[in-house]
Protein backbone atom coordinates (compact mmCIF):
# COMPACT_ATOMS: atom_id res chain seq x y z
CA UNK A 1 0.00 0.00 0.00
CA UNK A 2 1.48 3.32 -1.10
CA UNK A 3 -1.43 5.53 -0.11
CA UNK A 4 -1.19 9.04 1.26
CA UNK A 5 -4.53 10.60 2.13
CA UNK A 6 -5.36 14.30 2.37
CA UNK A 7 -8.36 16.19 3.67
CA UNK A 8 -10.22 18.20 2.68
CA UNK A 9 -10.24 17.71 -1.08
CA UNK A 10 -11.33 21.31 -1.65
CA UNK A 11 -11.19 24.35 0.65
CA UNK A 12 -12.40 27.90 0.16
CA UNK A 13 -11.36 30.40 2.80
CA UNK A 14 -11.37 34.12 3.34
CA UNK A 15 -8.24 36.09 4.09
CA UNK A 16 -9.12 36.38 7.78
CA UNK A 17 -9.94 32.70 8.29
CA UNK A 18 -7.90 30.04 10.06
CA UNK A 19 -8.02 26.57 8.57
CA UNK A 20 -5.94 23.40 8.56
CA UNK A 21 -4.98 20.85 5.93
CA UNK A 22 -4.44 17.27 7.03
CA UNK A 23 -2.30 14.47 5.65
CA UNK A 24 -2.00 10.86 6.78
CA UNK A 25 0.07 7.85 5.76
CA UNK A 26 0.28 4.34 7.22
CA UNK A 27 3.31 3.07 5.34
CA UNK A 28 5.66 3.53 8.28
CA UNK A 29 7.40 6.36 6.48
CA UNK A 30 9.44 8.71 8.68
CA UNK A 31 9.70 11.62 6.24
CA UNK A 32 6.74 13.78 5.25
CA UNK A 33 6.56 16.78 2.96
CA UNK A 34 4.32 19.70 2.02
CA UNK A 35 4.40 21.04 -1.55
CA UNK A 36 2.53 23.88 -3.24
CA UNK A 37 1.60 23.54 -6.90
CA UNK A 38 0.30 26.27 -9.19
CA UNK A 39 -1.50 25.44 -12.43
CA UNK A 40 0.73 24.00 -15.17
CA UNK A 41 3.80 24.16 -12.90
CA UNK A 42 5.72 21.45 -11.05
CA UNK A 43 5.29 21.07 -7.28
CA UNK A 44 7.37 23.43 -5.12
CA UNK A 45 8.72 22.15 -1.83
CA UNK A 46 7.56 24.00 1.28
CA UNK A 47 8.50 21.87 4.32
CA UNK A 48 10.19 18.58 5.14
CA UNK A 49 9.68 16.66 8.38
CA UNK A 50 12.07 13.88 9.32
CA UNK A 51 11.23 11.70 12.34
CA UNK A 52 8.58 14.24 13.37
CA UNK A 53 11.08 17.10 13.41
CA UNK A 54 11.10 20.00 10.96
CA UNK A 55 14.11 19.43 8.74
CA UNK A 56 13.62 21.91 5.90
CA UNK A 57 11.64 25.15 5.64
CA UNK A 58 11.99 26.60 2.17
CA UNK A 59 11.58 30.20 3.37
CA UNK A 60 7.82 29.81 3.55
CA UNK A 61 5.84 32.80 4.96
CA UNK A 62 4.76 32.39 8.57
CA UNK A 63 1.09 32.41 7.58
CA UNK A 64 1.76 28.72 6.77
CA UNK A 65 2.52 26.73 9.92
CA UNK A 66 3.30 23.00 9.67
CA UNK A 67 2.84 20.49 12.45
CA UNK A 68 3.71 16.81 12.73
CA UNK A 69 1.78 15.38 15.72
CA UNK A 70 3.07 11.84 15.14
CA UNK A 71 4.82 9.74 12.53
CA UNK A 72 1.62 9.17 10.53
CA UNK A 73 0.13 12.65 10.51
CA UNK A 74 1.12 15.98 9.03
CA UNK A 75 -0.89 19.17 9.29
CA UNK A 76 -0.59 22.54 7.62
CA UNK A 77 -2.20 25.40 9.54
CA UNK A 78 -3.28 28.38 7.48
CA UNK A 79 -3.92 31.90 8.75
CA UNK A 80 -4.32 35.27 7.05
CA UNK A 81 -3.65 33.90 3.60
CA UNK A 82 -3.55 35.98 0.43
CA UNK A 83 -5.37 35.27 -2.86
CA UNK A 84 -2.03 34.37 -4.46
CA UNK A 85 -1.78 31.46 -2.01
CA UNK A 86 -4.57 29.73 -3.93
CA UNK A 87 -3.06 26.50 -5.27
CA UNK A 88 -3.05 22.71 -5.01
CA UNK A 89 -1.34 21.70 -1.76
CA UNK A 90 0.28 18.30 -1.91
CA UNK A 91 1.50 16.09 0.88
CA UNK A 92 4.10 13.39 0.25
CA UNK A 93 5.93 10.80 2.29
CA UNK A 94 9.02 8.64 1.94
CA UNK A 95 10.80 5.99 4.00
CA UNK A 96 13.28 8.60 5.16
CA UNK A 97 15.15 11.61 3.78
CA UNK A 98 18.10 9.64 2.39
CA UNK A 99 16.85 9.72 -1.17
CA UNK A 100 14.07 7.16 -1.02
CA UNK A 101 10.98 7.29 -3.26
CA UNK A 102 8.37 9.94 -2.48
CA UNK A 103 4.67 9.13 -2.70
CA UNK A 104 2.15 11.92 -3.09
CA UNK A 105 -1.38 12.36 -1.81
CA UNK A 106 -4.26 13.57 -4.00
CA UNK A 107 -3.90 17.16 -2.83
CA UNK A 108 -6.14 19.86 -1.39
CA UNK A 109 -7.37 22.50 -3.84
CA UNK A 110 -7.26 25.75 -1.84
CA UNK A 111 -9.00 28.91 -2.96
CA UNK A 112 -8.44 32.11 -0.97
CA UNK A 113 -11.10 34.78 -1.51
CA UNK B 1 14.03 27.01 -7.06
CA UNK B 2 15.96 24.99 -9.61
CA UNK B 3 14.01 23.15 -12.30
CA UNK B 4 15.16 20.54 -14.73
CA UNK B 5 14.83 20.99 -18.49
CA UNK B 6 12.16 18.59 -19.70
CA UNK B 7 11.17 18.14 -23.32
CA UNK B 8 9.00 18.22 -25.19
CA UNK B 9 6.78 20.69 -23.34
CA UNK B 10 3.67 19.14 -24.87
CA UNK B 11 2.78 16.58 -27.49
CA UNK B 12 -0.27 15.38 -29.36
CA UNK B 13 -0.07 11.80 -30.51
CA UNK B 14 -2.40 9.19 -31.94
CA UNK B 15 -3.47 6.14 -30.02
CA UNK B 16 -1.04 3.31 -30.59
CA UNK B 17 1.99 5.53 -31.16
CA UNK B 18 5.13 5.40 -29.05
CA UNK B 19 6.12 8.42 -26.96
CA UNK B 20 9.51 9.60 -25.79
CA UNK B 21 10.36 12.41 -23.40
CA UNK B 22 13.54 13.39 -21.61
CA UNK B 23 14.96 15.42 -18.79
CA UNK B 24 18.36 17.07 -18.54
CA UNK B 25 20.20 18.76 -15.72
CA UNK B 26 23.37 20.75 -15.25
CA UNK B 27 24.08 18.83 -12.04
CA UNK B 28 24.16 15.16 -11.12
CA UNK B 29 21.56 13.18 -9.21
CA UNK B 30 21.58 9.90 -7.26
CA UNK B 31 18.02 9.03 -8.19
CA UNK B 32 15.63 9.84 -11.03
CA UNK B 33 11.88 9.51 -10.56
CA UNK B 34 9.12 9.76 -13.15
CA UNK B 35 5.61 10.82 -12.13
CA UNK B 36 2.28 11.17 -13.96
CA UNK B 37 -0.27 13.71 -12.82
CA UNK B 38 -3.92 13.87 -13.84
CA UNK B 39 -5.82 17.17 -13.55
CA UNK B 40 -6.70 18.00 -9.95
CA UNK B 41 -4.86 14.96 -8.60
CA UNK B 42 -1.48 14.35 -7.01
CA UNK B 43 1.51 12.98 -8.95
CA UNK B 44 1.66 9.19 -9.14
CA UNK B 45 5.08 7.53 -9.09
CA UNK B 46 5.63 5.52 -12.28
CA UNK B 47 9.27 4.49 -12.25
CA UNK B 48 12.27 5.05 -9.98
CA UNK B 49 15.89 4.75 -11.15
CA UNK B 50 18.79 4.39 -8.74
CA UNK B 51 21.96 3.70 -10.76
CA UNK B 52 23.64 5.40 -13.70
CA UNK B 53 22.89 3.44 -16.85
CA UNK B 54 19.94 1.61 -15.28
CA UNK B 55 17.08 0.73 -17.64
CA UNK B 56 13.77 -0.10 -15.93
CA UNK B 57 10.35 -1.06 -17.29
CA UNK B 58 6.87 -0.88 -15.80
CA UNK B 59 4.37 -2.33 -18.26
CA UNK B 60 4.41 -0.15 -21.36
CA UNK B 61 6.76 2.34 -19.69
CA UNK B 62 10.53 2.22 -19.94
CA UNK B 63 12.90 4.69 -18.33
CA UNK B 64 16.67 5.05 -18.27
CA UNK B 65 19.09 6.78 -15.91
CA UNK B 66 21.73 8.51 -18.03
CA UNK B 67 25.37 7.43 -17.73
CA UNK B 68 26.45 10.98 -16.83
CA UNK B 69 23.80 11.06 -14.04
CA UNK B 70 22.57 14.33 -15.53
CA UNK B 71 19.72 13.04 -17.66
CA UNK B 72 16.91 10.52 -17.94
CA UNK B 73 14.32 9.54 -20.52
CA UNK B 74 10.89 7.95 -20.40
CA UNK B 75 9.32 5.96 -23.24
CA UNK B 76 5.68 4.94 -23.47
CA UNK B 77 4.89 2.27 -26.02
CA UNK B 78 1.55 1.80 -27.81
CA UNK B 79 -0.11 4.80 -26.16
CA UNK B 80 -3.75 4.58 -25.04
CA UNK B 81 -6.21 7.37 -24.15
CA UNK B 82 -5.64 6.98 -20.39
CA UNK B 83 -1.98 7.95 -20.90
CA UNK B 84 -3.19 11.56 -21.15
CA UNK B 85 -1.76 13.74 -18.41
CA UNK B 86 1.33 15.63 -17.35
CA UNK B 87 4.54 13.70 -16.88
CA UNK B 88 7.17 15.07 -14.50
CA UNK B 89 10.72 13.90 -14.06
CA UNK B 90 12.37 14.53 -10.71
CA UNK B 91 15.99 14.24 -9.71
CA UNK B 92 17.09 13.57 -6.17
CA UNK B 93 20.52 14.14 -4.70
CA UNK B 94 21.39 12.73 -1.32
CA UNK B 95 24.43 13.74 0.72
CA UNK B 96 25.02 12.24 4.16
CA UNK B 97 23.83 14.57 6.89
CA UNK B 98 21.39 16.58 4.82
CA UNK B 99 17.81 15.78 3.85
CA UNK B 100 17.39 14.98 0.17
CA UNK B 101 15.04 17.08 -1.95
CA UNK B 102 13.33 16.46 -5.26
CA UNK B 103 14.09 18.80 -8.15
CA UNK B 104 11.26 18.64 -10.67
CA UNK B 105 11.26 18.98 -14.42
CA UNK B 106 8.99 21.48 -16.11
CA UNK B 107 6.60 18.73 -17.23
CA UNK B 108 5.48 17.19 -20.51
CA UNK B 109 1.77 17.45 -21.31
CA UNK B 110 0.65 14.42 -23.29
CA UNK B 111 -2.60 14.31 -25.25
CA UNK B 112 -3.69 11.21 -27.11
CA UNK B 113 -6.16 11.31 -29.97
CA UNK B 114 -8.14 8.31 -31.14
PDB file of C-alpha atoms in Angstrom:
ATOM      1  CA  UNK A   1       0.000   0.000   0.000  1.00  0.00           C
ATOM      2  CA  UNK A   2       1.484   3.323  -1.099  1.00  0.00           C
ATOM      3  CA  UNK A   3      -1.428   5.531  -0.111  1.00  0.00           C
ATOM      4  CA  UNK A   4      -1.192   9.035   1.261  1.00  0.00           C
ATOM      5  CA  UNK A   5      -4.534  10.605   2.129  1.00  0.00           C
ATOM      6  CA  UNK A   6      -5.357  14.299   2.365  1.00  0.00           C
ATOM      7  CA  UNK A   7      -8.361  16.194   3.672  1.00  0.00           C
ATOM      8  CA  UNK A   8     -10.225  18.205   2.676  1.00  0.00           C
ATOM      9  CA  UNK A   9     -10.241  17.709  -1.079  1.00  0.00           C
ATOM     10  CA  UNK A  10     -11.330  21.311  -1.648  1.00  0.00           C
ATOM     11  CA  UNK A  11     -11.191  24.348   0.645  1.00  0.00           C
ATOM     12  CA  UNK A  12     -12.399  27.905   0.158  1.00  0.00           C
ATOM     13  CA  UNK A  13     -11.355  30.404   2.804  1.00  0.00           C
ATOM     14  CA  UNK A  14     -11.368  34.124   3.340  1.00  0.00           C
ATOM     15  CA  UNK A  15      -8.242  36.087   4.086  1.00  0.00           C
ATOM     16  CA  UNK A  16      -9.115  36.377   7.780  1.00  0.00           C
ATOM     17  CA  UNK A  17      -9.941  32.699   8.294  1.00  0.00           C
ATOM     18  CA  UNK A  18      -7.902  30.039  10.060  1.00  0.00           C
ATOM     19  CA  UNK A  19      -8.019  26.569   8.569  1.00  0.00           C
ATOM     20  CA  UNK A  20      -5.938  23.402   8.557  1.00  0.00           C
ATOM     21  CA  UNK A  21      -4.981  20.853   5.929  1.00  0.00           C
ATOM     22  CA  UNK A  22      -4.443  17.270   7.029  1.00  0.00           C
ATOM     23  CA  UNK A  23      -2.304  14.470   5.649  1.00  0.00           C
ATOM     24  CA  UNK A  24      -1.998  10.859   6.775  1.00  0.00           C
ATOM     25  CA  UNK A  25       0.068   7.851   5.761  1.00  0.00           C
ATOM     26  CA  UNK A  26       0.277   4.345   7.217  1.00  0.00           C
ATOM     27  CA  UNK A  27       3.308   3.072   5.341  1.00  0.00           C
ATOM     28  CA  UNK A  28       5.658   3.526   8.278  1.00  0.00           C
ATOM     29  CA  UNK A  29       7.400   6.365   6.481  1.00  0.00           C
ATOM     30  CA  UNK A  30       9.438   8.706   8.676  1.00  0.00           C
ATOM     31  CA  UNK A  31       9.699  11.618   6.241  1.00  0.00           C
ATOM     32  CA  UNK A  32       6.744  13.776   5.250  1.00  0.00           C
ATOM     33  CA  UNK A  33       6.558  16.780   2.956  1.00  0.00           C
ATOM     34  CA  UNK A  34       4.324  19.703   2.022  1.00  0.00           C
ATOM     35  CA  UNK A  35       4.395  21.044  -1.549  1.00  0.00           C
ATOM     36  CA  UNK A  36       2.528  23.877  -3.236  1.00  0.00           C
ATOM     37  CA  UNK A  37       1.600  23.542  -6.897  1.00  0.00           C
ATOM     38  CA  UNK A  38       0.298  26.267  -9.186  1.00  0.00           C
ATOM     39  CA  UNK A  39      -1.502  25.438 -12.433  1.00  0.00           C
ATOM     40  CA  UNK A  40       0.729  24.002 -15.172  1.00  0.00           C
ATOM     41  CA  UNK A  41       3.803  24.159 -12.899  1.00  0.00           C
ATOM     42  CA  UNK A  42       5.718  21.451 -11.052  1.00  0.00           C
ATOM     43  CA  UNK A  43       5.294  21.074  -7.285  1.00  0.00           C
ATOM     44  CA  UNK A  44       7.365  23.430  -5.119  1.00  0.00           C
ATOM     45  CA  UNK A  45       8.719  22.152  -1.829  1.00  0.00           C
ATOM     46  CA  UNK A  46       7.560  24.002   1.283  1.00  0.00           C
ATOM     47  CA  UNK A  47       8.496  21.872   4.319  1.00  0.00           C
ATOM     48  CA  UNK A  48      10.188  18.581   5.144  1.00  0.00           C
ATOM     49  CA  UNK A  49       9.681  16.659   8.379  1.00  0.00           C
ATOM     50  CA  UNK A  50      12.070  13.884   9.320  1.00  0.00           C
ATOM     51  CA  UNK A  51      11.229  11.700  12.337  1.00  0.00           C
ATOM     52  CA  UNK A  52       8.582  14.243  13.367  1.00  0.00           C
ATOM     53  CA  UNK A  53      11.077  17.101  13.410  1.00  0.00           C
ATOM     54  CA  UNK A  54      11.097  19.997  10.960  1.00  0.00           C
ATOM     55  CA  UNK A  55      14.105  19.434   8.737  1.00  0.00           C
ATOM     56  CA  UNK A  56      13.619  21.915   5.901  1.00  0.00           C
ATOM     57  CA  UNK A  57      11.638  25.147   5.641  1.00  0.00           C
ATOM     58  CA  UNK A  58      11.989  26.597   2.168  1.00  0.00           C
ATOM     59  CA  UNK A  59      11.584  30.198   3.367  1.00  0.00           C
ATOM     60  CA  UNK A  60       7.817  29.805   3.545  1.00  0.00           C
ATOM     61  CA  UNK A  61       5.842  32.800   4.956  1.00  0.00           C
ATOM     62  CA  UNK A  62       4.765  32.385   8.571  1.00  0.00           C
ATOM     63  CA  UNK A  63       1.089  32.408   7.583  1.00  0.00           C
ATOM     64  CA  UNK A  64       1.764  28.723   6.771  1.00  0.00           C
ATOM     65  CA  UNK A  65       2.519  26.727   9.917  1.00  0.00           C
ATOM     66  CA  UNK A  66       3.298  23.000   9.666  1.00  0.00           C
ATOM     67  CA  UNK A  67       2.839  20.491  12.451  1.00  0.00           C
ATOM     68  CA  UNK A  68       3.711  16.808  12.734  1.00  0.00           C
ATOM     69  CA  UNK A  69       1.776  15.381  15.720  1.00  0.00           C
ATOM     70  CA  UNK A  70       3.068  11.839  15.138  1.00  0.00           C
ATOM     71  CA  UNK A  71       4.818   9.735  12.527  1.00  0.00           C
ATOM     72  CA  UNK A  72       1.622   9.172  10.529  1.00  0.00           C
ATOM     73  CA  UNK A  73       0.131  12.653  10.512  1.00  0.00           C
ATOM     74  CA  UNK A  74       1.118  15.976   9.028  1.00  0.00           C
ATOM     75  CA  UNK A  75      -0.894  19.175   9.289  1.00  0.00           C
ATOM     76  CA  UNK A  76      -0.586  22.543   7.618  1.00  0.00           C
ATOM     77  CA  UNK A  77      -2.203  25.396   9.537  1.00  0.00           C
ATOM     78  CA  UNK A  78      -3.283  28.379   7.478  1.00  0.00           C
ATOM     79  CA  UNK A  79      -3.916  31.897   8.754  1.00  0.00           C
ATOM     80  CA  UNK A  80      -4.323  35.270   7.055  1.00  0.00           C
ATOM     81  CA  UNK A  81      -3.654  33.897   3.596  1.00  0.00           C
ATOM     82  CA  UNK A  82      -3.550  35.975   0.429  1.00  0.00           C
ATOM     83  CA  UNK A  83      -5.372  35.266  -2.857  1.00  0.00           C
ATOM     84  CA  UNK A  84      -2.030  34.370  -4.460  1.00  0.00           C
ATOM     85  CA  UNK A  85      -1.784  31.461  -2.008  1.00  0.00           C
ATOM     86  CA  UNK A  86      -4.572  29.728  -3.926  1.00  0.00           C
ATOM     87  CA  UNK A  87      -3.062  26.498  -5.274  1.00  0.00           C
ATOM     88  CA  UNK A  88      -3.051  22.715  -5.011  1.00  0.00           C
ATOM     89  CA  UNK A  89      -1.341  21.699  -1.763  1.00  0.00           C
ATOM     90  CA  UNK A  90       0.277  18.296  -1.912  1.00  0.00           C
ATOM     91  CA  UNK A  91       1.504  16.092   0.877  1.00  0.00           C
ATOM     92  CA  UNK A  92       4.096  13.389   0.251  1.00  0.00           C
ATOM     93  CA  UNK A  93       5.931  10.796   2.295  1.00  0.00           C
ATOM     94  CA  UNK A  94       9.017   8.641   1.935  1.00  0.00           C
ATOM     95  CA  UNK A  95      10.795   5.993   3.999  1.00  0.00           C
ATOM     96  CA  UNK A  96      13.279   8.602   5.160  1.00  0.00           C
ATOM     97  CA  UNK A  97      15.149  11.608   3.780  1.00  0.00           C
ATOM     98  CA  UNK A  98      18.099   9.641   2.392  1.00  0.00           C
ATOM     99  CA  UNK A  99      16.855   9.725  -1.169  1.00  0.00           C
ATOM    100  CA  UNK A 100      14.070   7.157  -1.023  1.00  0.00           C
ATOM    101  CA  UNK A 101      10.978   7.293  -3.263  1.00  0.00           C
ATOM    102  CA  UNK A 102       8.375   9.937  -2.481  1.00  0.00           C
ATOM    103  CA  UNK A 103       4.669   9.128  -2.701  1.00  0.00           C
ATOM    104  CA  UNK A 104       2.147  11.924  -3.089  1.00  0.00           C
ATOM    105  CA  UNK A 105      -1.381  12.365  -1.805  1.00  0.00           C
ATOM    106  CA  UNK A 106      -4.262  13.568  -4.005  1.00  0.00           C
ATOM    107  CA  UNK A 107      -3.899  17.156  -2.829  1.00  0.00           C
ATOM    108  CA  UNK A 108      -6.141  19.855  -1.387  1.00  0.00           C
ATOM    109  CA  UNK A 109      -7.369  22.498  -3.843  1.00  0.00           C
ATOM    110  CA  UNK A 110      -7.258  25.747  -1.842  1.00  0.00           C
ATOM    111  CA  UNK A 111      -8.996  28.914  -2.957  1.00  0.00           C
ATOM    112  CA  UNK A 112      -8.438  32.114  -0.965  1.00  0.00           C
ATOM    113  CA  UNK A 113     -11.098  34.784  -1.508  1.00  0.00           C
TER     114      UNK A 113
ATOM    115  CA  UNK B   1      14.026  27.013  -7.055  1.00  0.00           C
ATOM    116  CA  UNK B   2      15.956  24.990  -9.613  1.00  0.00           C
ATOM    117  CA  UNK B   3      14.008  23.148 -12.302  1.00  0.00           C
ATOM    118  CA  UNK B   4      15.159  20.537 -14.734  1.00  0.00           C
ATOM    119  CA  UNK B   5      14.829  20.985 -18.487  1.00  0.00           C
ATOM    120  CA  UNK B   6      12.162  18.587 -19.696  1.00  0.00           C
ATOM    121  CA  UNK B   7      11.166  18.144 -23.323  1.00  0.00           C
ATOM    122  CA  UNK B   8       8.997  18.219 -25.195  1.00  0.00           C
ATOM    123  CA  UNK B   9       6.785  20.686 -23.340  1.00  0.00           C
ATOM    124  CA  UNK B  10       3.673  19.139 -24.872  1.00  0.00           C
ATOM    125  CA  UNK B  11       2.776  16.582 -27.490  1.00  0.00           C
ATOM    126  CA  UNK B  12      -0.273  15.377 -29.363  1.00  0.00           C
ATOM    127  CA  UNK B  13      -0.074  11.796 -30.508  1.00  0.00           C
ATOM    128  CA  UNK B  14      -2.398   9.194 -31.943  1.00  0.00           C
ATOM    129  CA  UNK B  15      -3.474   6.141 -30.015  1.00  0.00           C
ATOM    130  CA  UNK B  16      -1.038   3.311 -30.591  1.00  0.00           C
ATOM    131  CA  UNK B  17       1.989   5.529 -31.156  1.00  0.00           C
ATOM    132  CA  UNK B  18       5.129   5.396 -29.050  1.00  0.00           C
ATOM    133  CA  UNK B  19       6.115   8.424 -26.956  1.00  0.00           C
ATOM    134  CA  UNK B  20       9.509   9.598 -25.785  1.00  0.00           C
ATOM    135  CA  UNK B  21      10.359  12.413 -23.396  1.00  0.00           C
ATOM    136  CA  UNK B  22      13.541  13.386 -21.611  1.00  0.00           C
ATOM    137  CA  UNK B  23      14.956  15.416 -18.792  1.00  0.00           C
ATOM    138  CA  UNK B  24      18.361  17.073 -18.545  1.00  0.00           C
ATOM    139  CA  UNK B  25      20.197  18.759 -15.721  1.00  0.00           C
ATOM    140  CA  UNK B  26      23.373  20.748 -15.251  1.00  0.00           C
ATOM    141  CA  UNK B  27      24.084  18.829 -12.040  1.00  0.00           C
ATOM    142  CA  UNK B  28      24.161  15.158 -11.118  1.00  0.00           C
ATOM    143  CA  UNK B  29      21.565  13.179  -9.209  1.00  0.00           C
ATOM    144  CA  UNK B  30      21.583   9.897  -7.260  1.00  0.00           C
ATOM    145  CA  UNK B  31      18.020   9.026  -8.193  1.00  0.00           C
ATOM    146  CA  UNK B  32      15.633   9.840 -11.028  1.00  0.00           C
ATOM    147  CA  UNK B  33      11.882   9.509 -10.555  1.00  0.00           C
ATOM    148  CA  UNK B  34       9.118   9.757 -13.146  1.00  0.00           C
ATOM    149  CA  UNK B  35       5.612  10.823 -12.127  1.00  0.00           C
ATOM    150  CA  UNK B  36       2.282  11.167 -13.959  1.00  0.00           C
ATOM    151  CA  UNK B  37      -0.272  13.715 -12.817  1.00  0.00           C
ATOM    152  CA  UNK B  38      -3.918  13.870 -13.835  1.00  0.00           C
ATOM    153  CA  UNK B  39      -5.823  17.172 -13.553  1.00  0.00           C
ATOM    154  CA  UNK B  40      -6.697  17.998  -9.946  1.00  0.00           C
ATOM    155  CA  UNK B  41      -4.855  14.963  -8.596  1.00  0.00           C
ATOM    156  CA  UNK B  42      -1.477  14.355  -7.006  1.00  0.00           C
ATOM    157  CA  UNK B  43       1.509  12.979  -8.952  1.00  0.00           C
ATOM    158  CA  UNK B  44       1.663   9.189  -9.138  1.00  0.00           C
ATOM    159  CA  UNK B  45       5.080   7.527  -9.090  1.00  0.00           C
ATOM    160  CA  UNK B  46       5.634   5.519 -12.285  1.00  0.00           C
ATOM    161  CA  UNK B  47       9.273   4.486 -12.252  1.00  0.00           C
ATOM    162  CA  UNK B  48      12.272   5.047  -9.977  1.00  0.00           C
ATOM    163  CA  UNK B  49      15.890   4.753 -11.153  1.00  0.00           C
ATOM    164  CA  UNK B  50      18.787   4.390  -8.737  1.00  0.00           C
ATOM    165  CA  UNK B  51      21.959   3.699 -10.755  1.00  0.00           C
ATOM    166  CA  UNK B  52      23.641   5.403 -13.696  1.00  0.00           C
ATOM    167  CA  UNK B  53      22.889   3.436 -16.853  1.00  0.00           C
ATOM    168  CA  UNK B  54      19.937   1.613 -15.276  1.00  0.00           C
ATOM    169  CA  UNK B  55      17.083   0.732 -17.641  1.00  0.00           C
ATOM    170  CA  UNK B  56      13.771  -0.103 -15.931  1.00  0.00           C
ATOM    171  CA  UNK B  57      10.351  -1.060 -17.290  1.00  0.00           C
ATOM    172  CA  UNK B  58       6.870  -0.877 -15.800  1.00  0.00           C
ATOM    173  CA  UNK B  59       4.371  -2.334 -18.258  1.00  0.00           C
ATOM    174  CA  UNK B  60       4.408  -0.147 -21.361  1.00  0.00           C
ATOM    175  CA  UNK B  61       6.759   2.340 -19.692  1.00  0.00           C
ATOM    176  CA  UNK B  62      10.535   2.222 -19.936  1.00  0.00           C
ATOM    177  CA  UNK B  63      12.901   4.695 -18.331  1.00  0.00           C
ATOM    178  CA  UNK B  64      16.670   5.050 -18.265  1.00  0.00           C
ATOM    179  CA  UNK B  65      19.092   6.784 -15.912  1.00  0.00           C
ATOM    180  CA  UNK B  66      21.734   8.511 -18.035  1.00  0.00           C
ATOM    181  CA  UNK B  67      25.372   7.431 -17.732  1.00  0.00           C
ATOM    182  CA  UNK B  68      26.454  10.978 -16.834  1.00  0.00           C
ATOM    183  CA  UNK B  69      23.797  11.062 -14.037  1.00  0.00           C
ATOM    184  CA  UNK B  70      22.569  14.331 -15.529  1.00  0.00           C
ATOM    185  CA  UNK B  71      19.717  13.044 -17.659  1.00  0.00           C
ATOM    186  CA  UNK B  72      16.907  10.525 -17.945  1.00  0.00           C
ATOM    187  CA  UNK B  73      14.321   9.543 -20.517  1.00  0.00           C
ATOM    188  CA  UNK B  74      10.886   7.951 -20.403  1.00  0.00           C
ATOM    189  CA  UNK B  75       9.321   5.961 -23.240  1.00  0.00           C
ATOM    190  CA  UNK B  76       5.683   4.938 -23.466  1.00  0.00           C
ATOM    191  CA  UNK B  77       4.891   2.268 -26.024  1.00  0.00           C
ATOM    192  CA  UNK B  78       1.552   1.804 -27.809  1.00  0.00           C
ATOM    193  CA  UNK B  79      -0.113   4.797 -26.157  1.00  0.00           C
ATOM    194  CA  UNK B  80      -3.750   4.579 -25.044  1.00  0.00           C
ATOM    195  CA  UNK B  81      -6.211   7.372 -24.146  1.00  0.00           C
ATOM    196  CA  UNK B  82      -5.635   6.978 -20.386  1.00  0.00           C
ATOM    197  CA  UNK B  83      -1.976   7.947 -20.897  1.00  0.00           C
ATOM    198  CA  UNK B  84      -3.194  11.555 -21.149  1.00  0.00           C
ATOM    199  CA  UNK B  85      -1.757  13.738 -18.413  1.00  0.00           C
ATOM    200  CA  UNK B  86       1.334  15.633 -17.348  1.00  0.00           C
ATOM    201  CA  UNK B  87       4.543  13.697 -16.879  1.00  0.00           C
ATOM    202  CA  UNK B  88       7.171  15.072 -14.498  1.00  0.00           C
ATOM    203  CA  UNK B  89      10.721  13.904 -14.062  1.00  0.00           C
ATOM    204  CA  UNK B  90      12.367  14.528 -10.706  1.00  0.00           C
ATOM    205  CA  UNK B  91      15.994  14.245  -9.708  1.00  0.00           C
ATOM    206  CA  UNK B  92      17.090  13.575  -6.165  1.00  0.00           C
ATOM    207  CA  UNK B  93      20.524  14.137  -4.697  1.00  0.00           C
ATOM    208  CA  UNK B  94      21.394  12.729  -1.317  1.00  0.00           C
ATOM    209  CA  UNK B  95      24.434  13.737   0.717  1.00  0.00           C
ATOM    210  CA  UNK B  96      25.022  12.237   4.162  1.00  0.00           C
ATOM    211  CA  UNK B  97      23.834  14.566   6.887  1.00  0.00           C
ATOM    212  CA  UNK B  98      21.390  16.584   4.820  1.00  0.00           C
ATOM    213  CA  UNK B  99      17.815  15.781   3.846  1.00  0.00           C
ATOM    214  CA  UNK B 100      17.393  14.981   0.168  1.00  0.00           C
ATOM    215  CA  UNK B 101      15.041  17.076  -1.946  1.00  0.00           C
ATOM    216  CA  UNK B 102      13.331  16.456  -5.263  1.00  0.00           C
ATOM    217  CA  UNK B 103      14.092  18.800  -8.152  1.00  0.00           C
ATOM    218  CA  UNK B 104      11.257  18.639 -10.667  1.00  0.00           C
ATOM    219  CA  UNK B 105      11.265  18.982 -14.415  1.00  0.00           C
ATOM    220  CA  UNK B 106       8.993  21.482 -16.108  1.00  0.00           C
ATOM    221  CA  UNK B 107       6.600  18.733 -17.225  1.00  0.00           C
ATOM    222  CA  UNK B 108       5.476  17.186 -20.507  1.00  0.00           C
ATOM    223  CA  UNK B 109       1.773  17.452 -21.305  1.00  0.00           C
ATOM    224  CA  UNK B 110       0.647  14.422 -23.286  1.00  0.00           C
ATOM    225  CA  UNK B 111      -2.596  14.313 -25.245  1.00  0.00           C
ATOM    226  CA  UNK B 112      -3.688  11.215 -27.110  1.00  0.00           C
ATOM    227  CA  UNK B 113      -6.158  11.307 -29.966  1.00  0.00           C
ATOM    228  CA  UNK B 114      -8.135   8.307 -31.143  1.00  0.00           C
TER     229      UNK B 114
END
